[in-house]
Coordinates of C-alpha atoms and ligand atoms in Angstrom, one line a residue:
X18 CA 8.0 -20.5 0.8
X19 CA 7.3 -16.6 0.3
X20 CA 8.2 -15.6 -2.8
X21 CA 11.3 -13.4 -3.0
X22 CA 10.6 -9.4 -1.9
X23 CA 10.8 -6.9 -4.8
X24 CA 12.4 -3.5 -4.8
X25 CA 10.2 -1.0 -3.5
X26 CA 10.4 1.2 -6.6
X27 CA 9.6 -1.8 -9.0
X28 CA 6.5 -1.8 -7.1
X29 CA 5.5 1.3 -6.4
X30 CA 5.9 2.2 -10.1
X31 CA 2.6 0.9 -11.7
X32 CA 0.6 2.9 -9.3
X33 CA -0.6 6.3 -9.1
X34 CA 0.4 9.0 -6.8
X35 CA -0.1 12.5 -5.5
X36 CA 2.1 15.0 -7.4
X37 CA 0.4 18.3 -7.0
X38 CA -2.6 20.3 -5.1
X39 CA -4.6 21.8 -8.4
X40 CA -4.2 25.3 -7.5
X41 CA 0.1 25.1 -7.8
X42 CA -0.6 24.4 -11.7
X43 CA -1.2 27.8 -13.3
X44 CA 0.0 29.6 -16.0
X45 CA 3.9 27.8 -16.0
X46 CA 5.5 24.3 -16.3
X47 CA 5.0 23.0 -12.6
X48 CA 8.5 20.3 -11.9
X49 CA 7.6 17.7 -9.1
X50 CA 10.1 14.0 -8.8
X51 CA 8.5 10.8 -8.7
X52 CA 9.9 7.5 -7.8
X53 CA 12.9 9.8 -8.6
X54 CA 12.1 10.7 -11.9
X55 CA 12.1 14.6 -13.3
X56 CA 8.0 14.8 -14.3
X57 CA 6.5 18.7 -15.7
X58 CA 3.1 19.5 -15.6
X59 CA 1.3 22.3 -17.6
X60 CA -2.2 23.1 -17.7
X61 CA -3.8 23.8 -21.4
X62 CA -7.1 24.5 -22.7
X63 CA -8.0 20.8 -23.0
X64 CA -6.9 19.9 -19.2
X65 CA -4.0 19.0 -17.9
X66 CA -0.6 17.1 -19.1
X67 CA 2.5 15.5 -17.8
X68 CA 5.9 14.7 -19.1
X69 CA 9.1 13.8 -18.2
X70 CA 11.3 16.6 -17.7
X71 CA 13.3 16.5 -20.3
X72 CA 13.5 18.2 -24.2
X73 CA 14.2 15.3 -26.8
X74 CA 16.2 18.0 -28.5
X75 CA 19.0 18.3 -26.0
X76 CA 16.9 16.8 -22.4
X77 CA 17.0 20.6 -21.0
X78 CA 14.5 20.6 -18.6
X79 CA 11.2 21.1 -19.8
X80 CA 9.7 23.1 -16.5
X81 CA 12.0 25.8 -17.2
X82 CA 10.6 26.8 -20.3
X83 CA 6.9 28.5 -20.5
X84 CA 3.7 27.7 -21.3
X85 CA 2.5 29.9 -24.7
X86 CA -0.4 29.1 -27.1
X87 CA -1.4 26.0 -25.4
X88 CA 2.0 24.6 -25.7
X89 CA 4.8 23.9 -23.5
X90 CA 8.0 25.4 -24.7
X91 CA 11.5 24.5 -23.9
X92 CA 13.9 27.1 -22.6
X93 CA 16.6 26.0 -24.9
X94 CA 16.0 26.2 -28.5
X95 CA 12.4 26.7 -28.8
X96 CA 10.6 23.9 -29.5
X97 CA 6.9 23.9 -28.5
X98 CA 4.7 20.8 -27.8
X99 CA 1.1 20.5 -27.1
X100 CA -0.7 18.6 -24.5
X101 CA -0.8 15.5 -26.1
X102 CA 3.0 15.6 -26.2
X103 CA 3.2 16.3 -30.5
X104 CA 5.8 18.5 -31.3
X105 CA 4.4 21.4 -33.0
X106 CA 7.2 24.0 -33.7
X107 CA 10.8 24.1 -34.2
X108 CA 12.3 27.7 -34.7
X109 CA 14.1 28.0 -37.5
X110 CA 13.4 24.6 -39.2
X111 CA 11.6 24.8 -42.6
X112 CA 8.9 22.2 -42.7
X113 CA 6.9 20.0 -40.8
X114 CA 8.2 19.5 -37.3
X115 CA 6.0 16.8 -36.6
X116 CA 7.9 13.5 -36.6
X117 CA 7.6 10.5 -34.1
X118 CA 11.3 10.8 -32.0
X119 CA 10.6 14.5 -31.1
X120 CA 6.9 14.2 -29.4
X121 CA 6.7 13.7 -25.8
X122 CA 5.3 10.7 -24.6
X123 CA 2.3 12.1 -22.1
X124 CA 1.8 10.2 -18.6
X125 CA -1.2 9.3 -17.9
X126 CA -2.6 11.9 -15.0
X127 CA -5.6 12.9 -13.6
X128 CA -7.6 15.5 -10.8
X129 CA -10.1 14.8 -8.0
X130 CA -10.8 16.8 -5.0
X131 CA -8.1 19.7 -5.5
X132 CA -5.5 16.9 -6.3
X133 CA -3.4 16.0 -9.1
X134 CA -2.3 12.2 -10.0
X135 CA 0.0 10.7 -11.5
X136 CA 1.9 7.7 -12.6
X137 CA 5.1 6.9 -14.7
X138 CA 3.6 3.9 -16.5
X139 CA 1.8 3.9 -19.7
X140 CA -0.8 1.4 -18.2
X141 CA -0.9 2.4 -15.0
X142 CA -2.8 -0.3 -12.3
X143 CA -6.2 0.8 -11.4
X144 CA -7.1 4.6 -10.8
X145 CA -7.2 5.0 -6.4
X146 CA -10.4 4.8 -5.4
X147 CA -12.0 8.5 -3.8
X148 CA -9.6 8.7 -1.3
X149 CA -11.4 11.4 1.3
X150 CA -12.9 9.5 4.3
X151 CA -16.0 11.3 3.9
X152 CA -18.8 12.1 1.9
X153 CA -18.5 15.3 -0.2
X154 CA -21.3 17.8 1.4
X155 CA -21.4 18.4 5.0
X156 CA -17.2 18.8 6.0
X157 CA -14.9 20.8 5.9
X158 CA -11.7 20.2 4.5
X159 CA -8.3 21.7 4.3
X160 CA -5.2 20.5 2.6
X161 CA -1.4 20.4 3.9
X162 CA 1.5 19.9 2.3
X163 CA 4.8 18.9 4.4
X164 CA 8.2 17.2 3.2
X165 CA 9.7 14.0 4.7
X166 CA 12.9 12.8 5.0
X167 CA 12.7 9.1 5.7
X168 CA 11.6 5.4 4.2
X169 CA 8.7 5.2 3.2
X170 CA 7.6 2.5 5.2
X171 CA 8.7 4.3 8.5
X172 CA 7.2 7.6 7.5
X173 CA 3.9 5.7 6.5
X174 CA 4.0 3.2 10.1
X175 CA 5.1 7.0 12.1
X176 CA 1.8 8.1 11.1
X177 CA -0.4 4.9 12.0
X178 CA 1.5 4.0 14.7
X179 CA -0.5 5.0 18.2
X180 CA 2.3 3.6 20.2
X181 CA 4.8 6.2 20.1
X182 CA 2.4 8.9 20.6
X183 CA 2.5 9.0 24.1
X184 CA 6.3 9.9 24.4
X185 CA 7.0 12.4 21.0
X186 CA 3.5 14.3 21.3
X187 CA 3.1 14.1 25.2
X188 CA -0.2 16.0 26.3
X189 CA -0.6 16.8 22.6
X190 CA -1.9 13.5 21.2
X191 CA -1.6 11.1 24.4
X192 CA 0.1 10.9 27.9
X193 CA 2.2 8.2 29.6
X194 CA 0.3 7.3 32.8
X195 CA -3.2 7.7 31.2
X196 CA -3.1 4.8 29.0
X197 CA -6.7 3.0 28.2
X198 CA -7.5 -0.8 27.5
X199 CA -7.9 -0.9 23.8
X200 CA -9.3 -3.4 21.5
X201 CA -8.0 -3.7 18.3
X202 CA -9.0 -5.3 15.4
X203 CA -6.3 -6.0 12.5
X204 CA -7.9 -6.3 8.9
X205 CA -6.1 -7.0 5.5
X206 CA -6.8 -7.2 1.7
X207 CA -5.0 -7.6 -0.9
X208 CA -4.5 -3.7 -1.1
X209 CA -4.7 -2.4 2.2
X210 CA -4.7 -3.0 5.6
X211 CA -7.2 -1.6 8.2
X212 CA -6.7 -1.1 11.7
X213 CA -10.0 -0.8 14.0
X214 CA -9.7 1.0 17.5
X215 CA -12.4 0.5 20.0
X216 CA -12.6 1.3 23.8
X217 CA -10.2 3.9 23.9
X218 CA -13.0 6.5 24.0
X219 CA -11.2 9.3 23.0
X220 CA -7.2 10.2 23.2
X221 CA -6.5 11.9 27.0
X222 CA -4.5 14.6 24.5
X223 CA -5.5 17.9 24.0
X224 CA -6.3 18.4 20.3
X225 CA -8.7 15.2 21.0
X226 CA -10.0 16.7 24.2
X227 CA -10.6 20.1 21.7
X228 CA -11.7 18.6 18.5
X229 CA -13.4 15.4 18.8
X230 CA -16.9 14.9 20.6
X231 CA -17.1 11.1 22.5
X232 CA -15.3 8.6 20.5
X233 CA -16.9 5.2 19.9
X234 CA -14.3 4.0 17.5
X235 CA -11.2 5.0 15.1
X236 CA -9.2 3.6 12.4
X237 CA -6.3 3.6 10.9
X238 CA -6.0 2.5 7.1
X239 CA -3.4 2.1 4.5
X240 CA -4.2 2.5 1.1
X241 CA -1.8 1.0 -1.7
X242 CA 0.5 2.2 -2.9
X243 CA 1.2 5.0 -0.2
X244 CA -1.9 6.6 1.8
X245 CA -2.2 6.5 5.4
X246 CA -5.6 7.4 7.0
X247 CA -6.9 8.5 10.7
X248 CA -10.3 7.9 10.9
X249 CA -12.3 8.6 14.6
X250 CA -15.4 8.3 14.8
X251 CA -18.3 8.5 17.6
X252 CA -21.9 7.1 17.3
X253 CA -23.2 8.7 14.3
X254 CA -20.3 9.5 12.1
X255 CA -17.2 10.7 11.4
X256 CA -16.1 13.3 13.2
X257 CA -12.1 14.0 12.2
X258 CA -10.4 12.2 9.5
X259 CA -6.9 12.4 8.4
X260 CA -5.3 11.2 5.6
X261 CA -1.6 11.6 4.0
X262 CA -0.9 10.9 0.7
X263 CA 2.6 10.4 0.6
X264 CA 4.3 11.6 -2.6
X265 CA 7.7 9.7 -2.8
X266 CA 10.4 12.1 -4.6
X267 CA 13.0 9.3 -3.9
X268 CA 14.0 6.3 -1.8
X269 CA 14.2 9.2 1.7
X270 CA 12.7 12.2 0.6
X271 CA 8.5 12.4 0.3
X272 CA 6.2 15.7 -0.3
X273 CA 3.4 14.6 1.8
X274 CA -0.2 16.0 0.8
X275 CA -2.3 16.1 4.4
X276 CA -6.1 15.9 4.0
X277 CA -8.0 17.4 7.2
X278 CA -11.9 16.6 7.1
X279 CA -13.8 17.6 10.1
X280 CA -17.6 17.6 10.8
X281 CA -20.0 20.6 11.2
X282 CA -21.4 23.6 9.5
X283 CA -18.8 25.1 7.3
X284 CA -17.9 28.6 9.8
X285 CA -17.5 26.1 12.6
X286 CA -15.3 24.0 10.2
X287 CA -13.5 26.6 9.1
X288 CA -12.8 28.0 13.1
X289 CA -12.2 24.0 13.9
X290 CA -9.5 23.6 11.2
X291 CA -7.9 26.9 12.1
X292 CA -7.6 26.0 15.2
X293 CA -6.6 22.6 15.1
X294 CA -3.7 23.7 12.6
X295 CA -1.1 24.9 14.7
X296 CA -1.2 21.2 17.1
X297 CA -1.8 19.3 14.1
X298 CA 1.8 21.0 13.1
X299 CA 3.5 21.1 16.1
X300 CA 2.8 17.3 16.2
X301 CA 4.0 16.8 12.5
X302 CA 7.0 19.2 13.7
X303 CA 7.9 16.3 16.3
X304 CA 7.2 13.2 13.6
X305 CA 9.8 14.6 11.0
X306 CA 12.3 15.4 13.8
X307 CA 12.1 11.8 15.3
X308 CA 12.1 10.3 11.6
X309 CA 14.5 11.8 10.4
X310 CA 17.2 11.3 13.4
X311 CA 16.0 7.4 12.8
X312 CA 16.9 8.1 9.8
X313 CA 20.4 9.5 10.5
X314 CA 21.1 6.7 12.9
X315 CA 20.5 3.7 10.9
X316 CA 22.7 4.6 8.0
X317 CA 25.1 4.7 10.7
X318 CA 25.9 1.0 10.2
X319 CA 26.5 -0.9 6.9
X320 CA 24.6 -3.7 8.1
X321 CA 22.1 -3.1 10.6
X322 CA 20.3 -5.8 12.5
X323 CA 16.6 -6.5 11.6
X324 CA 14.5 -4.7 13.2
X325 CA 12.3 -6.3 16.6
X326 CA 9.0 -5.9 16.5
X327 CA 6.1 -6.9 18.5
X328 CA 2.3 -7.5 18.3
X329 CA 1.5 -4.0 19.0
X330 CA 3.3 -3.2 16.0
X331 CA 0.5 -3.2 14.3
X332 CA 1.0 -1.8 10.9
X333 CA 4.5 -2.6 10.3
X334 CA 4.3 -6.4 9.0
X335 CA 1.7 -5.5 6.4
X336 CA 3.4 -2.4 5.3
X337 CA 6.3 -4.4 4.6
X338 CA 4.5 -7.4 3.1
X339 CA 2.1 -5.0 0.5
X340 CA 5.5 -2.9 -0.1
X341 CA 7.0 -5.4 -1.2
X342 CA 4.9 -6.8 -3.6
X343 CA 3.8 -9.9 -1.6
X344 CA 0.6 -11.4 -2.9
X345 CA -1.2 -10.9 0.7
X346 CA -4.1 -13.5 1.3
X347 CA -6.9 -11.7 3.7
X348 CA -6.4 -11.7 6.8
X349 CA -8.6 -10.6 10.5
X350 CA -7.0 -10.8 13.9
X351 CA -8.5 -9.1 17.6
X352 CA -5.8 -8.3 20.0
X353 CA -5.9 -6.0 23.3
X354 CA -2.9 -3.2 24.0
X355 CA -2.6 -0.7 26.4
X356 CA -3.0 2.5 24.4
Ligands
FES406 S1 16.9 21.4 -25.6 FE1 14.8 21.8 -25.9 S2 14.7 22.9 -27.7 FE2 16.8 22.3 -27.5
FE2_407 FE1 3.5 10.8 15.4

């Protein structure tokens, strides 16, 4: 028997998650939600901190105070606090303001590749692995950020999912009437799931026709505890990657931190990305719209029905198993579709 499904945020917690881009964490508190919790980040000499949002004075919020000296000061009465969380000064009060109950207990948080992550656990489960699909020199990358309103697991299978691509980005990703004998390969672990694409040769859409050379194969990949990644490929390498890191604010609402890597010298890169912007929008433009009147639809009904899925649902099983804190033995399965 499978053991019983855990709530989503009971598993999500333990893990680490996109909260920033580097560059939004200057000279002032920074407020992002998590798992929706309140978190403030500030940026000191010694690196960078986070917090929950709240003064143990009175729980004012701390991002509406200001960073001075080093220290994060609360808006309210003052009191200052340094990046390890001590509580350093208390206007007015004669003495030591050091004392146990009014430091801040620090998250743990750290930056790679113009990204800032964080989790709400002390001991947090292992740090993600370097998330960009490609190796540092030689690609040019650009980062998005976009907001969600949806679950998780529908925003995360949207963005894997190839099967709905030919009716919400229709000449833009893939067209009804064109569609190719694929072969797909499904592959899970224990921590994500893997999706191998071959014989599709390239999408009949334009921004494939525009920005990827002859396709030999592509993937599609999630990443506990909530990264999705587009990976196509032709002979030789990686030509355009993808990836979402999906920063869940609460149960329906998720800041989502897009990752574009493409190939070639970086002026050509640079021209590539700029060009492949405004689709690569329009198309996200179309995803929100469709997720969130999904969205809209199902609360609708107190109970739905389950949901009815089907082989070339690819994604969706494993989503839910890995979301919901199933321990998932490996797993490799071929199948064809019509993509
Ligand atoms: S609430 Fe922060 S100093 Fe009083
Ligand atoms: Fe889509």
């Amino acid at each position: 028997m499978l053991p019983e499904n855990r709530d989503l945020f009971s598993v999500l917690r333990p893990h680490w998650f996109v909260v920033a881009r580097s560059s939004e964490i200057g000279t002032k508190p920074h407020a992002v939600r998590l798992l929706g919790e309140p978190v403030v980040l500030f940026r000191h000499r010694a690196g960078l901190s986070a917090f929950p949002d709240r003064c143990p004075h009175r729980h004012y919020p701390l991002s509406k105070g200001c960073v001075i000296n080093d220290q994060l000061r609360c808006g309210y009465h003052g009191w200052s606090f340094d990046g390890a969380g001590a509580c350093r000064k208390i206007p007015g009060l004669i003495g030591e303001p050091q004392q146990l109950a009014r430091n801040l207990t620090a998250l743990p948080v750290f930056e790679a590749d113009g990204l800032v992550w964080c989790s709400l656990e002390e001991n947090p489960a292992a740090k993600p692995e370097a998330a960009p699909a490609t190796p540092k020199s030689g690609f040019t990358r650009v980062l998005w950020t976009t907001d969600v309103a949806a679950d998780l697991i529908d925003a995360l299978e949207n963005l894997l999912d190839g099967t709905h691509t030919h009716f919400v980005h229709a000449g833009l990703v893939r067209s009804e009437g064109k569609r190719r004998r694929v072969e797909a390969r499904v592959r899970r672990e224990a921590d994500r799931v893997e999706v191998r694409y071959r014989g599709e040769a390239g999408q009949n859409g334009w921004i494939s026709r525009w920005f990827e050379g002859k396709r030999s194969e592509s993937f599609g990949r999630f990443l506990m505890p909530a990264t999705a990644q587009l990976v196509y490929r032709n002979e030789q390498r990686t030509q355009l990657a993808v990836t979402a890191f999906f920063s869940p604010q609460d149960r329906t609402h998720h800041r989502v931190f897009i990752l574009l890597e493409t190939e070639a010298n970086p002026l050509v890169g640079w021209l590539k990305t700029q060009l492949v912007g405004p689709f690569f929008k329009r198309v996200l433009q179309q995803d929100r719209a469709v997720l969130k009147t999904l969205a809209a639809n199902r609360r609708q009904w107190s109970t739905p029905p389950a949901m009815i899925s089907t082989e070339i649902d690819l994604m969706r099983p494993h989503l839910e198993l890995l979301l919901a804190g199933q321990r998932c033995k490996p797993l490799e399965k071929e199948l064809l579709l019509d993509l």
